[in-house]
Amino acid sequence: NAKEQGVEIRRYIPAMQMKAKERLKLENDLRRALERDEFYLVYQPQVLLETEEIVGMEALLRWNHPKRGLVSPVDFIPIAEESGLIVPIGEWVLKTACQQNKTWQNAGYQPICVSINLSMRQFLQPNLAGKIDAILKDIGLDPSYVDLEITESMTLDKETAFDQLNRLKRLGVCISIDDFGTGYSSLHYLKNMPIDRLKIDRSFVSDVMEDSNNAAIVSTITSMAHHLKLKVTAEGVENKEQLHFLRQQHCHEAQGYLFSKPVKAAEFELSFLKPLLE
Ligand code: C2E
Ligand code: CA
Ligand code: CA
Ligand code: CA
């Protein structure tokens, strides 16, 4: 029996080692990805439900790995986060997304807001607001066209989060809580944090038509947002029935495959940007 267990263990360890090795390899590749220009951003439209106008876009990071091809952010963001690489990568995202937005404004399109995901490590940097301020000034982008997405878990240390959010708000940017409902933020936090918007997590929206509990959750978050004078965006809207439900709840904005998957800048410009009317 002990021998059998030994076999079990021997079979198990190499698999573990391979995983660690694999991870290390990916981390090393990630370390070089910035200088090798392997990242790019895709943009997903955010639609105002009342008018169906595109009022914003979320910038989402893509890594074109030379051997593996496209690696999902779900697979590499955690590695970037743990290794600290997310800080320079996140700065690249901020600069690239803001520059893209400014380029489109300069080209004469109706201005829209760009939403940028912040990671925990980035959010915990004391000089984050200073860095963002410098980026915005350098590019010449009006801060009101930038929305920073944080998650509930980043607000767990209440004092730190409160100070950081105030510094960011003073710049004039918007702040959204991403994946809302999946973490735990107490209502007390919500009432006091200087935030502008809740993004209802995709998991609640996706089967809102089949699961009456999810419908109740979406409806409750939306009405709470209204009472707290926060904007509310539904994520992961994939069909007309969901859209209809969200309209009934007076949800402000929606994002999801029903409107578009995230697309490259050139395609976003072609499909979604409107020239300014004189
Ligand atoms: P997220 O911020 O919640 O982004 C939404 C994710 O849902 C995106 O996945 C998007 O492509 C996907 N999505 C949008 N609409 C639909 C829909 O209708 N149905 C379905 N099934 N999915 C939809 P993506 O691009 O793979 O990104 C995954 C996560 O990786 C993001 O989740 C975010 O947490 C992280 N991420 C992406 N880009 C960045 C970045 O620049 N910085 C940081 N820190 N995290 C990022
Ligand atoms: Ca997001
Ligand atoms: Ca989200
Ligand atoms: Ca997410």
Short mmCIF file of C-alpha atoms and ligand atoms in Angstrom, two decimals:
data_model
loop_
_atom_site.label_atom_id
_atom_site.label_comp_id
_atom_site.label_asym_id
_atom_site.label_seq_id
_atom_site.Cartn_x
_atom_site.Cartn_y
_atom_site.Cartn_z
CA ASN A 1 0.00 0.00 0.00
CA ALA A 2 2.83 2.37 0.91
CA LYS A 3 4.43 1.42 -2.38
CA GLU A 4 1.23 2.28 -4.25
CA GLN A 5 1.12 5.61 -2.51
CA GLY A 6 4.72 6.16 -3.54
CA VAL A 7 3.71 5.57 -7.15
CA GLU A 8 0.86 7.98 -6.74
CA ILE A 9 3.20 10.61 -5.40
CA ARG A 10 5.85 10.08 -8.05
CA ARG A 11 3.24 10.45 -10.75
CA TYR A 12 1.91 13.57 -9.13
CA ILE A 13 5.15 15.47 -8.55
CA PRO A 14 6.41 15.65 -12.14
CA ALA A 15 3.05 17.07 -13.21
CA MET A 16 3.33 19.74 -10.56
CA GLN A 17 6.88 20.52 -11.57
CA MET A 18 5.85 20.83 -15.15
CA LYS A 19 3.21 23.29 -14.20
CA ALA A 20 5.68 25.39 -12.23
CA LYS A 21 8.19 25.15 -15.07
CA GLU A 22 5.56 26.12 -17.58
CA ARG A 23 4.59 29.08 -15.46
CA LEU A 24 8.18 30.19 -15.10
CA LYS A 25 8.61 29.97 -18.85
CA LEU A 26 5.53 32.08 -19.40
CA GLU A 27 6.77 34.59 -16.84
CA ASN A 28 10.11 34.88 -18.65
CA ASP A 29 8.34 35.35 -21.96
CA LEU A 30 6.09 37.94 -20.35
CA ARG A 31 9.18 39.80 -19.13
CA ARG A 32 10.25 40.35 -22.74
CA ALA A 33 6.82 40.85 -24.25
CA LEU A 34 6.75 44.62 -23.75
CA GLU A 35 10.06 45.36 -25.47
CA ARG A 36 9.21 42.87 -28.22
CA ASP A 37 5.96 44.67 -28.88
CA GLU A 38 3.82 41.57 -28.41
CA PHE A 39 0.90 43.31 -26.69
CA TYR A 40 -1.99 45.07 -28.29
CA LEU A 41 -5.36 46.34 -27.15
CA VAL A 42 -8.82 45.44 -28.33
CA TYR A 43 -11.85 47.62 -27.65
CA GLN A 44 -15.42 46.64 -26.81
CA PRO A 45 -18.21 49.20 -27.26
CA GLN A 46 -20.35 50.38 -24.34
CA VAL A 47 -23.86 51.27 -25.39
CA LEU A 48 -26.24 53.79 -23.82
CA LEU A 49 -29.50 51.82 -23.61
CA GLU A 50 -31.80 54.80 -24.00
CA THR A 51 -30.44 55.84 -27.38
CA GLU A 52 -28.28 52.86 -28.45
CA GLU A 53 -25.42 55.33 -28.89
CA ILE A 54 -21.86 54.15 -28.32
CA VAL A 55 -20.68 56.24 -25.40
CA GLY A 56 -17.64 54.29 -24.34
CA MET A 57 -15.25 51.45 -24.96
CA GLU A 58 -13.41 49.06 -22.69
CA ALA A 59 -9.75 48.49 -23.53
CA LEU A 60 -8.78 44.82 -23.14
CA LEU A 61 -5.24 43.52 -23.29
CA ARG A 62 -4.09 40.87 -25.77
CA TRP A 63 -0.74 39.05 -25.87
CA ASN A 64 0.40 37.67 -29.17
CA HIS A 65 2.97 35.09 -28.04
CA PRO A 66 5.54 34.24 -30.74
CA LYS A 67 5.09 30.45 -30.27
CA ARG A 68 1.79 29.94 -28.47
CA GLY A 69 -0.18 32.49 -30.43
CA LEU A 70 -2.84 34.47 -28.62
CA VAL A 71 -2.67 33.96 -24.84
CA SER A 72 -5.79 34.85 -22.86
CA PRO A 73 -5.50 37.62 -20.23
CA VAL A 74 -7.15 35.18 -17.84
CA ASP A 75 -3.97 33.07 -18.14
CA PHE A 76 -1.28 35.75 -18.10
CA ILE A 77 -2.69 38.58 -15.94
CA PRO A 78 -2.37 36.51 -12.73
CA ILE A 79 1.28 35.73 -13.58
CA ALA A 80 1.93 39.38 -14.39
CA GLU A 81 0.26 40.33 -11.13
CA GLU A 82 2.30 37.93 -8.96
CA SER A 83 5.60 38.78 -10.61
CA GLY A 84 5.00 42.52 -10.46
CA LEU A 85 5.24 42.75 -14.26
CA ILE A 86 1.69 44.06 -14.27
CA VAL A 87 2.99 47.48 -13.22
CA PRO A 88 4.95 48.29 -16.43
CA ILE A 89 2.40 46.37 -18.52
CA GLY A 90 -0.46 48.28 -16.91
CA GLU A 91 1.31 51.55 -17.61
CA TRP A 92 1.63 50.55 -21.25
CA VAL A 93 -2.12 49.83 -21.30
CA LEU A 94 -2.91 53.24 -19.77
CA LYS A 95 -0.68 55.10 -22.24
CA THR A 96 -1.83 53.15 -25.28
CA ALA A 97 -5.56 53.38 -24.52
CA CYS A 98 -5.39 57.11 -23.68
CA GLN A 99 -3.29 57.85 -26.77
CA GLN A 100 -5.75 55.92 -28.96
CA ASN A 101 -8.67 57.85 -27.54
CA LYS A 102 -6.89 61.17 -28.12
CA THR A 103 -5.94 60.19 -31.67
CA TRP A 104 -9.61 59.52 -32.44
CA GLN A 105 -10.68 62.82 -30.90
CA ASN A 106 -8.06 64.63 -32.99
CA ALA A 107 -9.35 62.87 -36.08
CA GLY A 108 -12.72 64.52 -35.51
CA TYR A 109 -14.85 61.71 -34.11
CA GLN A 110 -17.46 62.26 -31.41
CA PRO A 111 -15.53 61.80 -28.18
CA ILE A 112 -16.23 58.70 -26.12
CA CYS A 113 -14.90 57.44 -22.81
CA VAL A 114 -12.24 54.73 -22.54
CA SER A 115 -12.47 52.24 -19.67
CA ILE A 116 -9.18 50.83 -18.46
CA ASN A 117 -8.78 47.88 -16.08
CA LEU A 118 -6.49 48.45 -13.11
CA SER A 119 -4.89 45.54 -11.32
CA MET A 120 -4.51 45.26 -7.56
CA ARG A 121 -0.75 45.97 -7.67
CA GLN A 122 -1.28 49.07 -9.76
CA PHE A 123 -4.02 50.27 -7.48
CA LEU A 124 -1.80 49.86 -4.43
CA GLN A 125 0.92 52.12 -5.87
CA PRO A 126 0.97 55.36 -3.86
CA ASN A 127 2.08 57.37 -6.92
CA LEU A 128 -0.56 55.96 -9.31
CA ALA A 129 -2.52 59.21 -9.53
CA GLY A 130 0.69 61.13 -10.27
CA LYS A 131 1.58 58.70 -13.03
CA ILE A 132 -1.87 58.91 -14.60
CA ASP A 133 -1.84 62.68 -14.33
CA ALA A 134 1.50 62.79 -16.18
CA ILE A 135 0.20 60.44 -18.90
CA LEU A 136 -2.97 62.51 -19.44
CA LYS A 137 -1.06 65.79 -19.56
CA ASP A 138 1.55 64.38 -21.90
CA ILE A 139 -1.11 63.11 -24.29
CA GLY A 140 -3.42 66.08 -23.79
CA LEU A 141 -6.47 63.92 -23.09
CA ASP A 142 -9.32 65.39 -21.04
CA PRO A 143 -9.58 63.17 -17.90
CA SER A 144 -13.38 63.07 -18.18
CA TYR A 145 -12.88 60.67 -21.12
CA VAL A 146 -11.12 58.13 -18.93
CA ASP A 147 -12.79 55.56 -16.71
CA LEU A 148 -10.74 53.37 -14.37
CA GLU A 149 -12.15 49.95 -13.51
CA ILE A 150 -11.29 48.47 -10.15
CA THR A 151 -12.75 45.42 -8.40
CA GLU A 152 -14.40 45.14 -5.02
CA SER A 153 -11.42 43.25 -3.58
CA MET A 154 -9.25 46.34 -4.08
CA THR A 155 -11.42 48.27 -1.62
CA LEU A 156 -11.04 45.80 1.23
CA ASP A 157 -8.43 47.96 2.94
CA LYS A 158 -10.85 50.78 3.34
CA GLU A 159 -8.47 53.64 4.25
CA THR A 160 -5.96 52.90 1.50
CA ALA A 161 -8.70 52.55 -1.09
CA PHE A 162 -10.46 55.68 0.06
CA ASP A 163 -7.25 57.77 -0.16
CA GLN A 164 -6.30 56.34 -3.53
CA LEU A 165 -9.78 56.84 -5.00
CA ASN A 166 -9.84 60.43 -3.79
CA ARG A 167 -6.47 61.11 -5.41
CA LEU A 168 -7.73 59.59 -8.66
CA LYS A 169 -11.06 61.43 -8.52
CA ARG A 170 -9.21 64.73 -8.07
CA LEU A 171 -7.68 64.17 -11.51
CA GLY A 172 -11.17 64.25 -12.97
CA VAL A 173 -11.40 60.63 -14.16
CA CYS A 174 -14.37 58.30 -13.60
CA ILE A 175 -14.15 55.25 -11.36
CA SER A 176 -16.13 52.05 -11.92
CA ILE A 177 -16.45 48.94 -9.81
CA ASP A 178 -15.95 45.98 -12.16
CA ASP A 179 -17.51 42.51 -11.73
CA PHE A 180 -19.86 44.01 -9.18
CA GLY A 181 -21.61 41.45 -6.99
CA THR A 182 -18.89 38.80 -7.15
CA GLY A 183 -16.65 40.23 -4.45
CA TYR A 184 -17.87 41.55 -1.22
CA SER A 185 -18.28 45.23 -0.70
CA SER A 186 -20.45 46.26 2.15
CA LEU A 187 -23.13 48.80 1.40
CA HIS A 188 -21.34 51.07 3.82
CA TYR A 189 -18.28 51.13 1.52
CA LEU A 190 -20.45 51.85 -1.47
CA LYS A 191 -22.07 54.78 0.22
CA ASN A 192 -18.76 56.38 1.14
CA MET A 193 -16.38 55.51 -1.69
CA PRO A 194 -15.95 58.17 -4.37
CA ILE A 195 -17.07 55.99 -7.27
CA ASP A 196 -19.20 56.73 -10.32
CA ARG A 197 -20.40 53.43 -11.68
CA LEU A 198 -21.15 49.78 -10.99
CA LYS A 199 -20.58 47.17 -13.66
CA ILE A 200 -22.87 44.21 -13.02
CA ASP A 201 -20.88 41.01 -13.45
CA ARG A 202 -21.50 38.88 -16.50
CA SER A 203 -22.40 35.83 -14.38
CA PHE A 204 -25.63 37.51 -13.21
CA VAL A 205 -26.54 38.88 -16.63
CA SER A 206 -25.83 35.71 -18.63
CA ASP A 207 -28.77 33.65 -17.38
CA VAL A 208 -30.96 36.45 -16.17
CA MET A 209 -33.84 35.03 -18.26
CA GLU A 210 -33.61 31.50 -16.84
CA ASP A 211 -32.62 32.18 -13.26
CA SER A 212 -35.06 34.29 -11.30
CA ASN A 213 -32.47 34.78 -8.55
CA ASN A 214 -30.13 36.42 -11.02
CA ALA A 215 -32.97 38.57 -12.29
CA ALA A 216 -33.60 39.68 -8.72
CA ILE A 217 -29.90 40.44 -8.23
CA VAL A 218 -29.63 42.48 -11.43
CA SER A 219 -32.79 44.36 -10.61
CA THR A 220 -31.62 45.06 -7.04
CA ILE A 221 -28.15 46.25 -8.08
CA THR A 222 -29.68 48.53 -10.71
CA SER A 223 -32.17 50.12 -8.37
CA MET A 224 -29.54 50.49 -5.64
CA ALA A 225 -27.27 52.23 -8.14
CA HIS A 226 -30.08 54.63 -9.01
CA HIS A 227 -30.67 55.45 -5.35
CA LEU A 228 -26.96 56.02 -4.74
CA LYS A 229 -26.79 58.16 -7.91
CA LEU A 230 -24.31 55.81 -9.52
CA LYS A 231 -24.33 54.81 -13.15
CA VAL A 232 -24.84 51.13 -13.87
CA THR A 233 -23.51 49.06 -16.76
CA ALA A 234 -24.45 45.46 -17.49
CA GLU A 235 -21.63 43.23 -18.73
CA GLY A 236 -21.91 40.19 -20.95
CA VAL A 237 -25.17 41.04 -22.71
CA GLU A 238 -25.56 38.42 -25.42
CA ASN A 239 -29.18 38.50 -26.55
CA LYS A 240 -32.24 40.69 -27.08
CA GLU A 241 -34.15 39.20 -24.15
CA GLN A 242 -31.44 40.25 -21.73
CA LEU A 243 -31.37 43.69 -23.31
CA HIS A 244 -35.14 44.02 -22.94
CA PHE A 245 -34.93 43.03 -19.28
CA LEU A 246 -32.13 45.54 -18.64
CA ARG A 247 -34.15 48.29 -20.30
CA GLN A 248 -37.11 47.51 -18.06
CA GLN A 249 -34.80 47.89 -15.06
CA HIS A 250 -33.57 51.26 -16.41
CA CYS A 251 -29.99 50.05 -16.54
CA HIS A 252 -27.95 52.88 -18.13
CA GLU A 253 -25.41 51.10 -20.29
CA ALA A 254 -24.61 47.66 -21.61
CA GLN A 255 -21.65 45.83 -23.02
CA GLY A 256 -21.50 42.39 -24.58
CA TYR A 257 -21.37 40.18 -27.63
CA LEU A 258 -24.89 41.31 -28.64
CA PHE A 259 -23.32 44.60 -29.69
CA SER A 260 -19.81 43.40 -30.44
CA LYS A 261 -16.89 41.33 -29.24
CA PRO A 262 -13.80 43.36 -28.40
CA VAL A 263 -12.17 44.34 -31.70
CA LYS A 264 -8.89 45.86 -32.86
CA ALA A 265 -8.60 49.65 -33.06
CA ALA A 266 -8.97 49.86 -36.84
CA GLU A 267 -12.17 47.83 -36.79
CA PHE A 268 -13.55 49.78 -33.83
CA GLU A 269 -12.99 53.03 -35.69
CA LEU A 270 -14.69 51.73 -38.81
CA SER A 271 -17.67 50.12 -37.11
CA PHE A 272 -18.44 52.34 -34.14
CA LEU A 273 -17.01 55.86 -34.31
CA LYS A 274 -19.15 58.70 -35.63
CA PRO A 275 -17.81 61.95 -37.07
CA LEU A 276 -18.65 65.09 -35.12
CA LEU A 277 -21.61 66.87 -36.68
CA GLU A 278 -20.83 70.50 -37.38
P1 C2E B 1 -13.24 41.95 -17.44
O1 C2E B 1 -12.58 43.25 -17.11
O2 C2E B 1 -14.41 41.57 -16.65
O3 C2E B 1 -13.55 42.04 -18.98
C1 C2E B 1 -14.69 41.48 -19.60
C2 C2E B 1 -14.37 40.18 -20.24
O4 C2E B 1 -15.59 39.60 -20.73
C3 C2E B 1 -13.46 40.30 -21.47
O5 C2E B 1 -12.67 39.11 -21.53
C4 C2E B 1 -14.46 40.33 -22.62
O6 C2E B 1 -13.91 39.92 -23.84
C5 C2E B 1 -15.49 39.37 -22.12
N1 C2E B 1 -16.82 39.61 -22.67
C6 C2E B 1 -17.36 40.78 -23.06
N2 C2E B 1 -18.62 40.63 -23.48
C7 C2E B 1 -18.93 39.31 -23.36
C8 C2E B 1 -20.11 38.53 -23.64
O7 C2E B 1 -21.16 39.01 -24.08
N3 C2E B 1 -20.03 37.20 -23.36
C9 C2E B 1 -18.91 36.62 -22.88
N4 C2E B 1 -18.91 35.31 -22.65
N5 C2E B 1 -17.77 37.34 -22.60
C10 C2E B 1 -17.79 38.67 -22.84
P2 C2E B 1 -11.10 39.18 -21.79
O8 C2E B 1 -10.77 40.26 -22.78
O9 C2E B 1 -10.65 37.79 -22.05
O10 C2E B 1 -10.51 39.65 -20.39
C11 C2E B 1 -10.62 38.85 -19.25
C12 C2E B 1 -10.19 39.58 -18.02
O11 C2E B 1 -8.78 39.87 -18.07
C13 C2E B 1 -10.86 40.93 -17.83
O12 C2E B 1 -12.14 40.74 -17.31
C14 C2E B 1 -9.91 41.60 -16.88
O13 C2E B 1 -10.13 41.16 -15.56
C15 C2E B 1 -8.56 41.07 -17.36
N6 C2E B 1 -7.94 42.08 -18.23
C16 C2E B 1 -8.07 42.28 -19.56
N7 C2E B 1 -7.32 43.33 -19.98
C17 C2E B 1 -6.70 43.82 -18.87
C18 C2E B 1 -5.80 44.92 -18.63
O14 C2E B 1 -5.43 45.70 -19.52
N8 C2E B 1 -5.36 45.09 -17.34
C19 C2E B 1 -5.78 44.27 -16.32
N9 C2E B 1 -5.32 44.50 -15.09
N10 C2E B 1 -6.64 43.26 -16.51
C20 C2E B 1 -7.10 43.03 -17.77
CA CA B 2 -13.32 45.27 -16.86
CA CA B 3 -16.01 42.73 -15.68
CA CA B 4 -13.59 39.80 -14.64
#
